[in-house]
Amino acid sequence: MVALVTLDHLRLGVGIDGVWLAPVLIVVTILAAEETISLLRNQKHDPLAWTVYAGSLLLVLSGCDLLIKQLLVRFGYPSYPPWEGWPALALAAGVILAFGGEMARFKKAGESSIVNAALAIFAMAYVGGLMLFLAWQRLHHGTFAFLTIPIIVKCGDTGAYFTGRFTGRHKMTPLLSPGKTWEGAVGGVVAGCLASWFCFAVLQPKYFPDATPTVHPPLVAVLIYGLAMTLAGMHGDLAESLLKRDMQRKDSSTWLPGLGGVLDVVDSMLMAAPVAYLFWNTGWLG
């Protein structure tokens, strides 16, 4: 992963931002969409799989707008004017596909066609709609801004796990995630804030001196960023726990032995990504 991020940051090969990370996001989107469909089918729901894949991919690709335009220019094709409406159009296309797919396979009333269409749209928005913010973060704000998401979120996860394991006494959500405690949450917040400080005080000056912001943001802004990202990561983790509990599954899949599925790994980052993008887009960090 470190090598991949380095290659993407240096833009080796074609000199285009995001050309190394975008394929990874696309693959992760496909796998996460497949796992979401599998979870829903565990309770006999049947969203049409190809519509979920198509809608999720359209949403992620809409977040890769800047990359696609660079590729078109590089290979001699005409580009298109700047337009910020691609994600909305991608979501609309996903909704149209979901209803069109259900209309095509409709046989009789009472087959839960509308429920399946709604679940397909939910899966698209949950996977592709949140994943596109990871693409936006990399392409709009650079490699360093992108890296703050997994670093802060995963440090928060790790801090929460170890603090909860050794000092946890009070259950946070015993029905959704019995292992999570309030003590662990506090430890996670502390770890996430420290990780945020490390990113801006150590990582950026040493490895990304030209990254935006070039002037270090105030410490309070850095800590608030770490706090918001950690809480968003916890929310994302609990959101997937809700999905798994409701669908009566322990893990999203067995792709990654010991860790569960791809969705189990990226769930916290999915909901932290829009929060990160909001902070960077509003100039909170400089």
XYZ file of C-alpha atoms in Angstrom:
286
model
C 0.000 0.000 0.000
C 2.852 2.378 0.877
C 4.506 1.621 -2.470
C 1.242 2.217 -4.325
C 0.652 5.572 -2.621
C 4.262 6.561 -3.360
C 3.861 5.706 -7.043
C 0.627 7.684 -7.172
C 2.154 10.681 -5.407
C 5.118 10.731 -7.793
C 2.754 10.150 -10.742
C 5.210 7.654 -12.191
C 4.550 6.308 -15.650
C 2.082 8.783 -17.135
C 2.392 11.839 -14.899
C -1.314 11.970 -14.069
C -2.788 12.449 -10.597
C -4.603 9.427 -9.188
C -3.705 7.029 -11.988
C -2.345 4.428 -9.547
C -4.953 4.733 -6.787
C -8.086 5.031 -8.946
C -7.955 1.389 -10.156
C -7.645 0.270 -6.534
C -10.720 2.296 -5.571
C -12.625 0.741 -8.477
C -11.680 -2.809 -7.432
C -12.542 -2.106 -3.783
C -15.879 -0.642 -4.908
C -16.739 -3.794 -6.851
C -15.791 -6.058 -3.928
C -17.634 -3.916 -1.371
C -20.730 -3.828 -3.601
C -20.613 -7.615 -3.914
C -20.394 -7.987 -0.129
C -23.297 -5.584 0.423
C -25.439 -7.594 -2.001
C -24.405 -10.800 -0.210
C -25.392 -9.342 3.177
C -28.807 -8.287 1.872
C -29.403 -11.690 0.316
C -28.723 -13.335 3.662
C -32.214 -12.186 4.655
C -33.804 -13.224 1.343
C -33.665 -9.760 -0.222
C -32.758 -9.806 -3.895
C -31.465 -6.480 -5.277
C -30.460 -6.896 -8.892
C -26.676 -7.293 -8.714
C -25.705 -5.760 -12.054
C -27.585 -2.554 -11.262
C -25.727 -2.233 -7.936
C -22.363 -2.768 -9.641
C -23.183 -0.348 -12.438
C -24.552 2.376 -10.157
C -21.668 2.074 -7.679
C -19.072 2.240 -10.461
C -20.770 5.232 -12.075
C -20.643 7.076 -8.757
C -16.960 6.309 -8.194
C -16.079 7.243 -11.760
C -17.937 10.523 -11.317
C -15.482 11.246 -8.500
C -12.602 10.521 -10.913
C -13.692 13.344 -13.230
C -10.325 15.157 -13.079
C -8.419 11.940 -13.805
C -10.653 11.053 -16.760
C -10.172 14.507 -18.292
C -6.392 14.222 -17.941
C -6.444 10.788 -19.589
C -8.550 12.059 -22.498
C -6.095 14.877 -23.147
C -3.076 12.570 -22.798
C -4.397 10.142 -25.405
C -5.474 12.836 -27.846
C -9.225 12.816 -27.282
C -11.270 15.994 -26.771
C -11.986 16.767 -23.137
C -15.135 18.416 -21.809
C -15.803 21.628 -19.874
C -15.682 21.588 -16.050
C -18.981 20.466 -14.543
C -19.760 19.521 -10.959
C -22.962 17.650 -11.701
C -21.486 14.239 -12.555
C -22.192 12.607 -9.137
C -25.836 13.698 -9.237
C -26.156 12.408 -12.797
C -24.469 9.118 -11.783
C -26.918 8.671 -8.907
C -29.854 9.451 -11.183
C -28.564 6.871 -13.668
C -28.307 4.312 -10.847
C -31.915 4.967 -9.809
C -33.066 4.601 -13.409
C -31.148 1.326 -13.768
C -32.539 -0.053 -10.491
C -36.146 0.573 -11.545
C -35.487 -0.542 -15.116
C -33.976 -3.812 -13.910
C -36.950 -4.520 -11.662
C -39.394 -3.708 -14.452
C -37.563 -6.106 -16.757
C -37.833 -9.042 -14.362
C -41.302 -8.255 -12.963
C -43.646 -11.263 -13.136
C -46.369 -10.710 -10.571
C -47.400 -8.451 -7.706
C -46.059 -9.162 -4.250
C -42.480 -10.036 -5.325
C -40.980 -7.080 -3.387
C -39.854 -5.336 -6.566
C -39.931 -1.890 -4.960
C -38.073 -3.157 -1.889
C -35.386 -4.665 -4.118
C -35.095 -1.461 -6.156
C -34.788 0.572 -2.934
C -32.122 -1.783 -1.576
C -30.174 -1.584 -4.841
C -30.196 2.224 -4.606
C -29.164 1.988 -0.941
C -26.220 -0.251 -1.859
C -25.105 2.123 -4.629
C -25.246 5.142 -2.326
C -23.573 3.349 0.582
C -20.667 1.968 -1.429
C -20.213 4.145 -4.517
C -21.684 7.339 -3.086
C -19.267 7.342 -0.141
C -16.299 5.895 -2.035
C -16.319 8.784 -4.492
C -15.219 11.115 -1.658
C -11.974 9.137 -1.407
C -11.409 9.815 -5.115
C -12.277 13.481 -4.655
C -9.933 13.797 -1.688
C -6.995 12.464 -3.721
C -7.731 14.354 -6.943
C -8.874 17.674 -5.462
C -6.545 17.947 -2.476
C -3.572 15.658 -3.127
C -1.903 12.567 -1.745
C -1.258 13.947 1.734
C -4.899 14.918 2.217
C -5.919 11.452 1.056
C -3.476 9.738 3.431
C -4.854 11.535 6.475
C -8.059 9.512 6.116
C -6.696 5.962 6.579
C -3.985 7.087 9.028
C -6.312 8.907 11.430
C -9.215 6.480 11.117
C -7.142 3.322 11.517
C -5.129 4.797 14.413
C -8.447 5.648 16.047
C -9.684 2.086 15.462
C -6.484 0.645 16.930
C -6.526 2.963 19.943
C -10.154 2.096 20.637
C -9.463 -1.639 20.375
C -6.533 -1.752 22.779
C -7.973 0.759 25.255
C -11.258 -1.110 25.306
C -9.555 -4.460 25.669
C -7.521 -3.484 28.716
C -9.698 -0.873 30.438
C -13.183 -1.241 28.904
C -15.990 -1.619 31.430
C -19.034 0.208 30.080
C -20.605 -1.145 26.886
C -21.327 1.446 24.217
C -23.720 -0.496 21.982
C -24.188 -3.994 23.432
C -26.698 -4.999 20.757
C -24.822 -3.709 17.715
C -21.220 -4.296 18.743
C -20.788 -5.958 22.159
C -17.025 -5.473 22.191
C -17.125 -1.676 21.976
C -16.910 0.326 25.202
C -17.017 3.992 26.130
C -13.504 3.693 27.502
C -12.378 2.335 24.156
C -14.068 5.232 22.377
C -12.137 7.712 24.504
C -8.896 5.885 23.736
C -9.770 5.925 20.047
C -10.387 9.675 20.091
C -7.049 10.308 21.814
C -5.238 8.076 19.301
C -7.006 9.725 16.358
C -6.119 13.227 17.564
C -2.483 12.194 18.074
C -2.454 10.691 14.579
C -3.814 13.945 13.169
C -1.067 15.901 14.946
C 1.542 13.447 13.593
C 0.251 13.892 10.036
C 0.547 17.682 10.079
C 3.556 18.088 12.362
C 5.765 15.242 11.141
C 4.505 13.545 7.983
C 3.674 16.615 5.918
C 6.897 18.632 6.543
C 9.111 15.622 5.923
C 7.441 13.862 2.996
C 4.906 16.338 1.549
C 6.443 19.823 1.971
C 4.578 21.168 -1.055
C 1.193 19.774 -0.033
C -1.718 22.057 0.713
C -1.815 23.691 3.221
C 1.821 24.813 2.911
C 1.479 26.690 6.205
C 0.761 24.478 9.190
C -2.797 24.903 10.493
C -3.330 25.821 14.157
C -3.077 22.946 16.615
C -6.730 23.327 17.615
C -7.803 22.887 13.973
C -5.633 19.773 13.649
C -7.077 18.252 16.831
C -10.672 19.045 15.855
C -9.986 17.404 12.488
C -8.669 14.311 14.270
C -11.690 14.263 16.591
C -14.194 14.602 13.742
C -12.466 11.959 11.639
C -12.270 9.475 14.514
C -15.938 9.928 15.427
C -16.944 9.577 11.772
C -14.874 6.399 11.557
C -16.611 4.976 14.633
C -19.961 5.885 13.108
C -19.015 4.064 9.896
C -17.943 0.977 11.813
C -21.206 0.903 13.769
C -23.211 1.514 10.593
C -21.784 -1.637 9.040
C -22.387 -3.475 12.325
C -26.040 -2.445 12.052
C -26.174 -3.835 8.519
C -24.531 -7.123 9.543
C -26.665 -7.560 12.671
C -29.874 -6.858 10.782
C -28.835 -9.321 8.073
C -27.652 -11.814 10.743
C -24.082 -12.142 9.553
C -20.836 -11.887 11.548
C -18.599 -10.673 8.700
C -19.311 -9.126 5.323
C -17.331 -11.970 3.681
C -14.238 -14.131 4.139
C -12.006 -12.353 1.634
C -9.533 -11.377 4.354
C -9.043 -14.144 6.954
C -9.053 -12.707 10.465
C -10.392 -9.355 9.268
C -13.635 -10.373 7.586
C -14.370 -8.812 4.227
C -13.308 -5.764 2.278
C -16.309 -3.894 3.646
C -15.171 -4.700 7.193
C -11.847 -2.983 6.435
C -13.123 0.136 4.660
C -16.404 0.720 6.544
C -14.936 3.336 8.882
C -13.179 5.183 6.037
C -16.365 5.324 3.958
C -18.072 7.671 6.382
C -14.911 9.523 7.365
C -14.145 10.454 3.740
C -17.018 12.995 3.334
C -16.048 14.569 6.669
C -12.427 14.887 5.541
C -13.487 16.386 2.220
C -15.676 18.928 4.020
C -12.769 20.045 6.229
C -10.384 20.455 3.296
C -12.917 22.070 0.993
C -13.966 24.701 3.519
C -10.364 25.754 4.196
C -10.509 24.678 7.854
C -6.953 23.342 7.632
C -5.454 26.378 5.910
